[in-house]
Coordinates of C-alpha atoms in Angstrom, one line a residue:
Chain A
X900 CA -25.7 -0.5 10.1
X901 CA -27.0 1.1 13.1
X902 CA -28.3 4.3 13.1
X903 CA -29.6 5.1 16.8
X904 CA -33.0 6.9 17.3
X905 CA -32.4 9.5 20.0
X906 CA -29.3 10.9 18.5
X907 CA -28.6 13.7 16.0
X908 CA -26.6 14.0 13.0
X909 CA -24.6 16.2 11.1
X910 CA -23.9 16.1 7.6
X911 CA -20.1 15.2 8.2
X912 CA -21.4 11.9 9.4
X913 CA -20.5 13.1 13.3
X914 CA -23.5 12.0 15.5
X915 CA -24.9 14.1 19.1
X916 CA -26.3 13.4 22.1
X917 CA -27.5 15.9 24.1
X918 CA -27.1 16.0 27.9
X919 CA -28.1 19.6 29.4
X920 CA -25.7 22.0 28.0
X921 CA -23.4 19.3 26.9
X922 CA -23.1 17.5 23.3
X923 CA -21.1 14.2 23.0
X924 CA -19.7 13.9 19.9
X925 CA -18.5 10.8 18.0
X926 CA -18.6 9.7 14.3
X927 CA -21.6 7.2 12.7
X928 CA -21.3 3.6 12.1
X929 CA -21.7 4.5 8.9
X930 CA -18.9 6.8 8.7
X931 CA -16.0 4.2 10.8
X932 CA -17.2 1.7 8.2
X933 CA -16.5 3.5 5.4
X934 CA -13.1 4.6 6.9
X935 CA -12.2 0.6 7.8
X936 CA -9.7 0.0 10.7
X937 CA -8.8 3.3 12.8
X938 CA -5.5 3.3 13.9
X939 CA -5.0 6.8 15.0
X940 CA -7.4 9.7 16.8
X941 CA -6.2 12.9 17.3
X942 CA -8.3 15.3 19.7
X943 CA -8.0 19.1 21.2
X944 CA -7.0 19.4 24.5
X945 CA -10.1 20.1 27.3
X946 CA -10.8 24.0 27.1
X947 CA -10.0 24.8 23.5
X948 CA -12.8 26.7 21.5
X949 CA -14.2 24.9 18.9
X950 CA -16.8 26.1 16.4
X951 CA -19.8 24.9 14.4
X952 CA -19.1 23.2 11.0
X953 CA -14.8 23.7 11.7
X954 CA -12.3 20.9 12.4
X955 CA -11.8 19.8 16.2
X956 CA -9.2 17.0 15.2
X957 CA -8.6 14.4 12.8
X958 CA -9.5 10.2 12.6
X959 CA -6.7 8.1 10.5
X960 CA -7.3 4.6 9.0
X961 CA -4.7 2.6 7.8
X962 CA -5.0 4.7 4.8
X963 CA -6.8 8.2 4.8
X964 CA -6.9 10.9 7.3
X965 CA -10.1 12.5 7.2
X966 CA -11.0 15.7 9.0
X967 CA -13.6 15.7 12.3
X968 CA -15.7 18.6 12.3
X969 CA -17.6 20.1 15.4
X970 CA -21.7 20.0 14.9
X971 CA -22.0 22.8 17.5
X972 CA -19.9 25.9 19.2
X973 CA -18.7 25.7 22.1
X974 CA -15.5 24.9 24.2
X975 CA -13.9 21.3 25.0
X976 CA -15.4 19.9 28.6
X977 CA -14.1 16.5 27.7
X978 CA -12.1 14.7 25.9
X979 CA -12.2 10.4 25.5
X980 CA -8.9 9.3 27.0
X981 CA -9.1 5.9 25.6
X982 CA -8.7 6.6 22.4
X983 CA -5.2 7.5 22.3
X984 CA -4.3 3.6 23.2
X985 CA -7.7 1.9 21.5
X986 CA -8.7 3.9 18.9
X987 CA -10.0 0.7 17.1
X988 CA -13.2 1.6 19.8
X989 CA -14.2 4.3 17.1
X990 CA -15.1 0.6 14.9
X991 CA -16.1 -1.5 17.4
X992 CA -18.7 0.7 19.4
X993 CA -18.9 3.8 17.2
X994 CA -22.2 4.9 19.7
X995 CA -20.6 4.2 23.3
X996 CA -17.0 3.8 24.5
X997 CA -15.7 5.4 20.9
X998 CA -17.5 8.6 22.0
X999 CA -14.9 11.0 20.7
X1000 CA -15.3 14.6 22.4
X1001 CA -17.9 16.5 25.2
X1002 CA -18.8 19.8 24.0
X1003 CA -20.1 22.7 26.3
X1004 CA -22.6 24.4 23.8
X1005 CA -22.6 28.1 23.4
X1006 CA -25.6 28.1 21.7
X1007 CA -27.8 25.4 21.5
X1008 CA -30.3 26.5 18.9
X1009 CA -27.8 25.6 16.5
X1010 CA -28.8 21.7 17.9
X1011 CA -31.8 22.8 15.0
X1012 CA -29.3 22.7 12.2
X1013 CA -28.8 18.6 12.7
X1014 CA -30.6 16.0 11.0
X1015 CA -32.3 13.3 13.1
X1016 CA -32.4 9.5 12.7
X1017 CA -34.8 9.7 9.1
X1018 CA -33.4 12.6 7.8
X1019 CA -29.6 11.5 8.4
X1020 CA -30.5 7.7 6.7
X1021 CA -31.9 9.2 3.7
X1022 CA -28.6 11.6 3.7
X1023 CA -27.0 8.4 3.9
X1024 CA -28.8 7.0 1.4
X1025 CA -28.3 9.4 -1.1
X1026 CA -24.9 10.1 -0.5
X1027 CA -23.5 6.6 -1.3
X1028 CA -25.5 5.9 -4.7
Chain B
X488 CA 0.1 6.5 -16.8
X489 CA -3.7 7.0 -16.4
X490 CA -5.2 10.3 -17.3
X491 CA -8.3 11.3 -15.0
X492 CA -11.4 10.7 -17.2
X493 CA -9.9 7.4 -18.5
X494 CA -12.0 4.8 -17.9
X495 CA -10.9 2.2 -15.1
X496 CA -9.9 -0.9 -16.7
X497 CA -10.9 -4.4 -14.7
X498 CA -9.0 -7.2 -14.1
X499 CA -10.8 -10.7 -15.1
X500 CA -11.2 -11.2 -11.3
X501 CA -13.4 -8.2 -11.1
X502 CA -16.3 -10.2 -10.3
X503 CA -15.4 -12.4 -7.9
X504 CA -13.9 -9.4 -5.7
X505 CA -17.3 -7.6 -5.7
X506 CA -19.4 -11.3 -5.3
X507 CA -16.5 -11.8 -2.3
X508 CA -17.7 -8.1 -0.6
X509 CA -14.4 -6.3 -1.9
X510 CA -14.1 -2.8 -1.4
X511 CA -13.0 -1.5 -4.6
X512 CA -11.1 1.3 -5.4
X513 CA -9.2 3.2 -8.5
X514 CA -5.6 2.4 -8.7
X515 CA -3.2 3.1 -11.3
X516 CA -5.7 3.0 -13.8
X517 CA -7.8 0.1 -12.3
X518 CA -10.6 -0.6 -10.1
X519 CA -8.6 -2.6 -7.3
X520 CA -9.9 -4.3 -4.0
X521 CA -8.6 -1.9 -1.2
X522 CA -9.8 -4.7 1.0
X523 CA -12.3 -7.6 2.0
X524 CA -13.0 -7.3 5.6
X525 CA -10.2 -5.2 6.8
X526 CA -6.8 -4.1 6.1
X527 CA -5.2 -5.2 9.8
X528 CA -7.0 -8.4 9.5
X529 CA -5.8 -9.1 6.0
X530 CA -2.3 -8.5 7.1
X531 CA -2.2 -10.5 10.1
X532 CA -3.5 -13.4 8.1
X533 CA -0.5 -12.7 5.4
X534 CA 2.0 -12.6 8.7
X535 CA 0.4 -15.4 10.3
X536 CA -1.0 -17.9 7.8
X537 CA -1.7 -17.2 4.2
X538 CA -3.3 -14.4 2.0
X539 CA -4.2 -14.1 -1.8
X540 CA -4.0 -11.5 -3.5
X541 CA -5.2 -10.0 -6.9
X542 CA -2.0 -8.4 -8.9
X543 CA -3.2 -9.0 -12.6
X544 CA -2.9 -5.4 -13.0
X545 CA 0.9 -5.4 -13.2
X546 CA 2.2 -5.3 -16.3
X547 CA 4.5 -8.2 -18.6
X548 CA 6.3 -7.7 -21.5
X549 CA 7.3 -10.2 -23.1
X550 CA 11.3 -10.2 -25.1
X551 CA 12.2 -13.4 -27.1
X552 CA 15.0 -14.0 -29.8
X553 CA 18.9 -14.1 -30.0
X554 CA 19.4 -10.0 -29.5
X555 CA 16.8 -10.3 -26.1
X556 CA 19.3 -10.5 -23.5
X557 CA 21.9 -7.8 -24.9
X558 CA 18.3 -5.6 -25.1
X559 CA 17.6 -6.0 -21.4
X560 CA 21.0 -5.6 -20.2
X561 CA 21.2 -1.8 -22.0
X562 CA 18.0 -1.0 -20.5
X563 CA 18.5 -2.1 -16.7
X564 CA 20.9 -1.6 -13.5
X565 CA 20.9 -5.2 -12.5
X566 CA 22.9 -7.4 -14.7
X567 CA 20.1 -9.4 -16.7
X568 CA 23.0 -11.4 -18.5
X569 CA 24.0 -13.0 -15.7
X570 CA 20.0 -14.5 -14.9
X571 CA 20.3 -18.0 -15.9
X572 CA 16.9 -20.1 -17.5
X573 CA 14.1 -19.9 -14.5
X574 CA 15.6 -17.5 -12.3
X575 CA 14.3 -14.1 -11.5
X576 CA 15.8 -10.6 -10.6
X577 CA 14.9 -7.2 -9.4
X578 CA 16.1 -4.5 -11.2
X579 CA 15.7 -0.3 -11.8
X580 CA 15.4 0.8 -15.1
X581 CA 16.9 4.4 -15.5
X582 CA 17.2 7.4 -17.9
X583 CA 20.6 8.5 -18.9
X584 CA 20.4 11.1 -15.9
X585 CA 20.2 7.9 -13.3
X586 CA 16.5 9.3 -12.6
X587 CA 14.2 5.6 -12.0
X588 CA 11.8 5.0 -14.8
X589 CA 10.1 2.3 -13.0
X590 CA 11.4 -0.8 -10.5
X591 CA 10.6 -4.2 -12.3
X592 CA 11.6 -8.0 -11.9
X593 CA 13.3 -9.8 -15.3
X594 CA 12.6 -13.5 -15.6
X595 CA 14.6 -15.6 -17.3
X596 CA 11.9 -18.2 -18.7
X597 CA 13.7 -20.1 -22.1
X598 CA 17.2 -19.5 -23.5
X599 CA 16.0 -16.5 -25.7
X600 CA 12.9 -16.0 -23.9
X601 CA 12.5 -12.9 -21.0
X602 CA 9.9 -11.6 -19.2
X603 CA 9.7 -7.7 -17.0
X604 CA 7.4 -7.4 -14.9
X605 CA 6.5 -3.6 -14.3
X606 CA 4.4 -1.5 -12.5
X607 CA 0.9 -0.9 -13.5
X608 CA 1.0 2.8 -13.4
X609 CA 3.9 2.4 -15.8
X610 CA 3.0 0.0 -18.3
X611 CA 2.4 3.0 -20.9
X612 CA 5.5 4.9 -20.2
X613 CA 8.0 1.6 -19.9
X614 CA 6.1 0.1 -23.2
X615 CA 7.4 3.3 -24.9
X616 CA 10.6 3.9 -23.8
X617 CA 11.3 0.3 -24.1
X618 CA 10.4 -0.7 -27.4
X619 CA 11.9 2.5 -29.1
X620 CA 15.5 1.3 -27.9
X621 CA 14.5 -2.5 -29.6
X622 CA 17.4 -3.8 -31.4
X623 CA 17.5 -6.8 -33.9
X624 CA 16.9 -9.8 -33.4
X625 CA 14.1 -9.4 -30.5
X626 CA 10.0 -10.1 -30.9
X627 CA 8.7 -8.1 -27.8
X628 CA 5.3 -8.0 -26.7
X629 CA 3.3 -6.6 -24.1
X630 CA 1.2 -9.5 -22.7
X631 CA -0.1 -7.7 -20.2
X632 CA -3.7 -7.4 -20.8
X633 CA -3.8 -11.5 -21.5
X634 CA -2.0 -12.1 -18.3
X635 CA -3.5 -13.1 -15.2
X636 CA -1.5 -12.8 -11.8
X637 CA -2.2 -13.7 -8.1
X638 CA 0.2 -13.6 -5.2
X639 CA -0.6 -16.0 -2.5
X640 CA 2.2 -14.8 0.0
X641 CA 2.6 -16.2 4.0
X642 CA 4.1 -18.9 6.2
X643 CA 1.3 -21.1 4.8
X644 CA 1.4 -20.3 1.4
X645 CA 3.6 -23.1 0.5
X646 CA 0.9 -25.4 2.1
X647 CA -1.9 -24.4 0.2
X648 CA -0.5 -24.5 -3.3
X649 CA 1.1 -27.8 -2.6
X650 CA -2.5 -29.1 -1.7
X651 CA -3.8 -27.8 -5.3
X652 CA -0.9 -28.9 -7.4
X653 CA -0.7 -32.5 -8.7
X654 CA 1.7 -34.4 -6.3
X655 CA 2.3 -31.2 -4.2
X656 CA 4.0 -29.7 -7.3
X657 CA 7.1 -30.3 -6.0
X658 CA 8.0 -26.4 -4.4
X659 CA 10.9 -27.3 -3.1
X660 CA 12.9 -27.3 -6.4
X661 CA 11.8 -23.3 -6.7
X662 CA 14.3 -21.4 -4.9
X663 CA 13.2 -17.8 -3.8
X664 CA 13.6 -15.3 -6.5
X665 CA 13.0 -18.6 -9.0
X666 CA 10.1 -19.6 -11.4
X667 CA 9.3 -22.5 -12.8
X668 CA 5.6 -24.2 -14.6
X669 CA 3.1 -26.0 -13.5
X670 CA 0.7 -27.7 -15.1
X671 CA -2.9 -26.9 -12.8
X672 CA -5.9 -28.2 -14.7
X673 CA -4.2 -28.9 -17.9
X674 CA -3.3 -25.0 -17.5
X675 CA -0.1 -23.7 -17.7
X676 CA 0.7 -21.3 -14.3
X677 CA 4.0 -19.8 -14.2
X678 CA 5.0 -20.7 -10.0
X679 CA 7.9 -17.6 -8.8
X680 CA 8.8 -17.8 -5.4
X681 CA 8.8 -13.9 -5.2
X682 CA 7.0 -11.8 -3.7
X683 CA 6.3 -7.9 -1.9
X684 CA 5.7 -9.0 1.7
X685 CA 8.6 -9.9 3.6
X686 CA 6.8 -13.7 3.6
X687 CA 7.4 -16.5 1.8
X688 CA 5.2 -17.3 -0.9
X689 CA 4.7 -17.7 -4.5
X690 CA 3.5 -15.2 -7.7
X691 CA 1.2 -17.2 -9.8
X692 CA 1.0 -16.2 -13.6
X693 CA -1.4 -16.9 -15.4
X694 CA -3.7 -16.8 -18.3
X695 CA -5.8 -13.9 -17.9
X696 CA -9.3 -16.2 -18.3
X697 CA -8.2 -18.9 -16.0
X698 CA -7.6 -16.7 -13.1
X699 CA -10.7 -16.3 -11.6
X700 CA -11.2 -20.4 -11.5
X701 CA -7.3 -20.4 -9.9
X702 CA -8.5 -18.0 -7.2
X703 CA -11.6 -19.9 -6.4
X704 CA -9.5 -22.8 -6.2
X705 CA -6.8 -21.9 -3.8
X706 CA -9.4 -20.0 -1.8
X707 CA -11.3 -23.5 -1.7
X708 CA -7.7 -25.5 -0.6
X709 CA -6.7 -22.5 2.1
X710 CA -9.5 -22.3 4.0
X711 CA -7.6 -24.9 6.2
X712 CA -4.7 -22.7 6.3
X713 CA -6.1 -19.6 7.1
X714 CA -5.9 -18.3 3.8
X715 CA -7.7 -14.8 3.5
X716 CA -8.4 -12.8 0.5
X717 CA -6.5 -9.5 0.5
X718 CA -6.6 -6.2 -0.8
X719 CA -4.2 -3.3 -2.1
X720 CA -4.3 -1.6 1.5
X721 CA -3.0 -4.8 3.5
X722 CA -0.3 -5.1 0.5
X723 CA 0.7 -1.4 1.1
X724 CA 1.3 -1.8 5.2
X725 CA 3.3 -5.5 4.2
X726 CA 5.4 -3.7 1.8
X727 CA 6.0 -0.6 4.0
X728 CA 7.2 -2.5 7.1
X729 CA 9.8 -4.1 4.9
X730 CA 10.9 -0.9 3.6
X731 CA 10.0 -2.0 0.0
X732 CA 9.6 0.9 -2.2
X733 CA 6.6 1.6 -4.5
X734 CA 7.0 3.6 -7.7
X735 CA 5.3 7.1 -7.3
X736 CA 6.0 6.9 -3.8
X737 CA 9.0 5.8 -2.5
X738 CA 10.7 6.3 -5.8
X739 CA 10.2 8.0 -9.5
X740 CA 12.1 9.8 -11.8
X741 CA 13.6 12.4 -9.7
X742 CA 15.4 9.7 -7.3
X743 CA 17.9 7.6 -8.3
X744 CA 18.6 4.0 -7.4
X745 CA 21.9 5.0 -5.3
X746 CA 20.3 7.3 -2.8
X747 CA 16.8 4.9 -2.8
X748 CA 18.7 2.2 -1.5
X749 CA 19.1 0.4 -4.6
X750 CA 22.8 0.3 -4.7
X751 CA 22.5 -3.2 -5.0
X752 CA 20.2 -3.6 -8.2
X753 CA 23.1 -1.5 -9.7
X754 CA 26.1 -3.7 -11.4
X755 CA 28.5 -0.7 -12.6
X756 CA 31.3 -3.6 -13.8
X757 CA 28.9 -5.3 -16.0
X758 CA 29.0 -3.6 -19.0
X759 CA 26.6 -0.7 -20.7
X760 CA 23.5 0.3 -19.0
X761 CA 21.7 3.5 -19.9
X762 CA 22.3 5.7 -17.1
X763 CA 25.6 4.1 -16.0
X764 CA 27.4 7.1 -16.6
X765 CA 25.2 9.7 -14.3
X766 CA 24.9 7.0 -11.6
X767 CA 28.8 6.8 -11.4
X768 CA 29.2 10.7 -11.2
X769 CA 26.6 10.7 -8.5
X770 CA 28.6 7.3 -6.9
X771 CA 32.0 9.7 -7.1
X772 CA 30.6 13.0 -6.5
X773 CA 28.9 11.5 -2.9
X774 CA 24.8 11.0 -2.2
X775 CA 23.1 14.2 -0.8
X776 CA 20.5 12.3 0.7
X777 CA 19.4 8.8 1.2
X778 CA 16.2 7.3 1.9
X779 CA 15.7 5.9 5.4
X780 CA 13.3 4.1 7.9
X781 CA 11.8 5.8 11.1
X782 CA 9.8 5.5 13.7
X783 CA 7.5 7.8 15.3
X784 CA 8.8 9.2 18.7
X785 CA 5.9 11.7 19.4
X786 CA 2.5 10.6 18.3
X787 CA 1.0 11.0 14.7
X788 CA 1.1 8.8 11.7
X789 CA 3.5 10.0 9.0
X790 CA 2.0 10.6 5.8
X791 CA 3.2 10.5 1.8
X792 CA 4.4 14.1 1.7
X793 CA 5.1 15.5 4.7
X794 CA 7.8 17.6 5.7
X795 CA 11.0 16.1 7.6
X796 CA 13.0 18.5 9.6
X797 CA 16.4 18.1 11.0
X798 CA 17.6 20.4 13.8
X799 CA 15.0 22.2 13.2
X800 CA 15.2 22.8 9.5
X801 CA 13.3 21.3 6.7
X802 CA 15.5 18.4 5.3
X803 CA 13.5 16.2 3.5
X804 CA 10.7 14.2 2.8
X805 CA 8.2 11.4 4.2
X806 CA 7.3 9.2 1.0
X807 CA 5.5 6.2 2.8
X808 CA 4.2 5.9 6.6
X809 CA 1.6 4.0 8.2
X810 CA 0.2 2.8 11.5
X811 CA 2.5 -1.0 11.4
X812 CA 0.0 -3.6 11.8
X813 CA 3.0 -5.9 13.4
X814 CA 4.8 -3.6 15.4
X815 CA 2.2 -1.4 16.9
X816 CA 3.8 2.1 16.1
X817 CA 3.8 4.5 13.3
X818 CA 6.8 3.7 10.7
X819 CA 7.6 5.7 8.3
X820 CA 9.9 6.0 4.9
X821 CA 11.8 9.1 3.5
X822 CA 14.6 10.7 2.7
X823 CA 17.2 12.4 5.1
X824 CA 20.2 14.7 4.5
X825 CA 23.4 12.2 5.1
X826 CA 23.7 13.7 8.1
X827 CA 20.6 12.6 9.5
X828 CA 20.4 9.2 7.8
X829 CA 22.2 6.9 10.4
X830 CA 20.4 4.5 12.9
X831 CA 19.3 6.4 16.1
X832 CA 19.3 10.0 14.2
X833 CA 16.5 12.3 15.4
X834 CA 14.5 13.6 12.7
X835 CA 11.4 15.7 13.1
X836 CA 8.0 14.9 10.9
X837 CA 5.9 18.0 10.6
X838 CA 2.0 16.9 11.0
X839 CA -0.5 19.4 10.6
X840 CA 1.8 22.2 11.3
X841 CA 3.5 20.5 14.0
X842 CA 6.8 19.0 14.5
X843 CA 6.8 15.5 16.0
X844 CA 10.2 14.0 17.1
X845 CA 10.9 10.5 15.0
X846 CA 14.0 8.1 15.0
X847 CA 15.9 6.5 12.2
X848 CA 15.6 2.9 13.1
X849 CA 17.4 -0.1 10.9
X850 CA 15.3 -1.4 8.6
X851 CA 13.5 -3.5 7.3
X852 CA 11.4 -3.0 10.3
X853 CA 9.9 -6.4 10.4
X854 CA 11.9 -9.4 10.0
X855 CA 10.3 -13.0 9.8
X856 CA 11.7 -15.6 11.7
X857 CA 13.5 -18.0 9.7
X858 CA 12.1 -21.5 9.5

């Protein structure tokens, strides 16, 4: 399992990295492996409002839809095009091309509220004992 | 059924799922492998070569004696009476309204001697409704809990039991929907050439003790073949793309066989069936609705649940949908007004909030190729 060190966390099991103003958004390794094959991502379109801890789309494996929620506010700069064909990227390179969303942050104090590398594997940790 | 708070029950293969890296998961009652390595993997090999799966939570009753067959007819749609000695046959069995109690297959193994085969989310309710309609002359039992079953489904399944049975076990006398014994190991295994795949392949039955040495065994032989152990999830996508229904899904009490597409587990000129009576009003009086195949037109995956509109109004139901592993699109199962239930009717699936245009499409929606 690979949890990167210059990335943050939330507690949905999304992960940021933080370019300027700008936080890419994707879910862990941790989180496609315990979803198994994704077959289906759903995003907002580029300019929608999102808002800390709400839904910005959904992820679907072969069986479960599960919610994505956005770590920080802020409005849509990007979205990844490739997922709509290969959304099987989210499993295969959960970190890099199955990036998920580009965020234009509103505020980024609220980067403070995320848990980095340590904190997120123990949150790991305890949440699947 | 099982009551949250009951404690999952375990089949004897319980321990070789978790030493093979299963992922398991409550299902009707049990903790079930959802999967080994993947769901899309596990189908492919079960389309392509050969996967094994772990079923021993199914349920078997067993009827024997001289009143066993007239017992079985009453409580069925399919016309038990006619199953001769080793053959095997799908059937609903129905309340007097025509609602489905559960979907099971009756095999014929002696003379006097029957088994049903019925869901494991059912086993309590059939058990009951079964045995207090018992006439004379029948011993029944439910076996289930001493029964072991594995179904080892795909173009190469044939193959790899072959290479385990003495002399190759000669398969070729077991015709699809027949069952016959084997002897593996000085063990008795009950061979049916049935399945819920759309492949060819074989259900094994077993005792319950000797399963886990069986699975080891044909996991050993397929190896070859491709053979890949496979969970609940790759035998939900399998089953969907053929448009085979699962109870609780597909189908329960509040459908009846007519409008689930059933028609043809239903023998109306063979004698007394419980629930012969509603299901020839409803025959008379016209369906209402019918369950159908789709396929997504817009993009979204539809779920268990979800509303179906048609011209613009709500008209039905999704009960099954996935992603298709074999055809690369999002298939789905429900039911549509009659109307709306023809090939190449547009239909409407409402997905969070939004309707997405979909297509009734023939079905099954995956047919093998015929060897």
């Amino acid at each position: 399992m690979e949890f990167p060190k210059h990335l943050k966390y939330s507690r949905e099991h999304e992960w940021v990295k933080v370019e300027g103003n700008v936080a890419q958004v994707g879910i862990t390794d941790y989180a496609q492996s315990e979803l198994g094959d994704v077959v289906y991502v759903e995003l907002p379109e580029v300019g929608t409002d999102v808002e800390a801890n709400n839904t910005f789309g959904v992820v679907e494996s072969v069986k479960a839809v599960s919610d994505l929620f956005a770590p920080v506010t802020g409005s849509i700069a990007e979205v990844n095009p490739q997922l709509e064909e290969e959304p099987e990227l989210v499993n295969s390179d959960p970190y890099e091309d199955g990036w998920m969303i580009k965020i234009e942050m509103n505020d980024p104090s609220e980067l403070n509220d995320l848990l980095d590398v340590d904190e997120y594997k123990t949150f790991v940790e305890e949440e699947s004992k | 059924m099982a009551e949250p708070g009951d404690a999952l029950r375990r089949t004897s293969l319980y321990e070789t799922h978790v030493a093979a890296g299963a992922k398991m998961v409550p299902f009707a009652g049990f903790e079930m492998p959802v999967q080994y390595t993947g769901v899309i993997e596990e189908h492919h090999a079960v389309r392509q070569a050969a996967g094994l799966f772990d079923v021993s939570h199914m349920g078997e009753f067993e009827a024997r004696g001289p009143g066993a067959a007239a017992f079985l007819r009453r409580l069925v749609t399919n016309d038990v009476s006619r199953l001769e000695v080793g053959r095997v046959m799908y059937c609903t069995m129905c309340r007097e309204d025509g609602g489905i109690i559960d979907d099971l297959t009756v095999y014929r193994l002696a003379d006097e001697r029957y088994m049903a085969v019925v869901n494991a989310s059912n086993i309590g309710k059939d058990w009951a409704w079964m045995a207090a309609r018992k006439g004379a002359g029948v011993e029944f039992r439910d076996v289930s809990s001493e029964t072991g079953l594995l179904a080892l489904q795909g173009p190469r399944a044939e193959a790899v039991l072959a290479g385990l049975l003495p002399g190759g076990g000669d398969l070729g006398a077991i015709p699809y929907y027949g069952a016959q014994e084997r002897t593996w190991q000085g063990k008795r295994v009950l061979v049916s050439r049935t399945g819920y795949t759309g492949e060819d392949g074989f259900e094994l039955y077993c005792g319950a003790p000797d399963a886990p040495a069986l699975w080891e065994a044909l996991m050993a032989r397929g190896g070859g073949e491709g053979l890949k152990p496979c969970g609940l999830g790759a035998r939900d996508t399998l089953r969907t793309e053929m448009k085979f229904a699962l109870y609780g899904n597909d189908i329960d009490e509040a459908t009846n066989p007519l409008e689930a597409g059933l028609g043809w587990v239903v023998k109306f000129q063979a004698g007394e069936f419980i629930g012969r009576e509603a299901l020839l009003g409803i025959k008379e009086r016209g369906l209402s609705r019918k369950l159908v195949g789709f396929e997504m037109v817009d993009r979204g995956i539809p779920r268990h649940g979800a509303p179906i509109l048609a011209g613009g109004r709500n008209a039905g139901v999704v009960t099954s949908g996935t992603m298709s592993p074999t055809l690369g699109k999002a298939i789905g199962i429900g039911y549509v007004p009659l109307t709306h239930a023809a090939e190449g009717c547009e239909i409407a699936v409402e997905i969070r909030d939004k309707a997405r245009a979909a297509r009734v499409v023939e079905t099954p929606f995956y047919r093998r190729e015929k060897a």
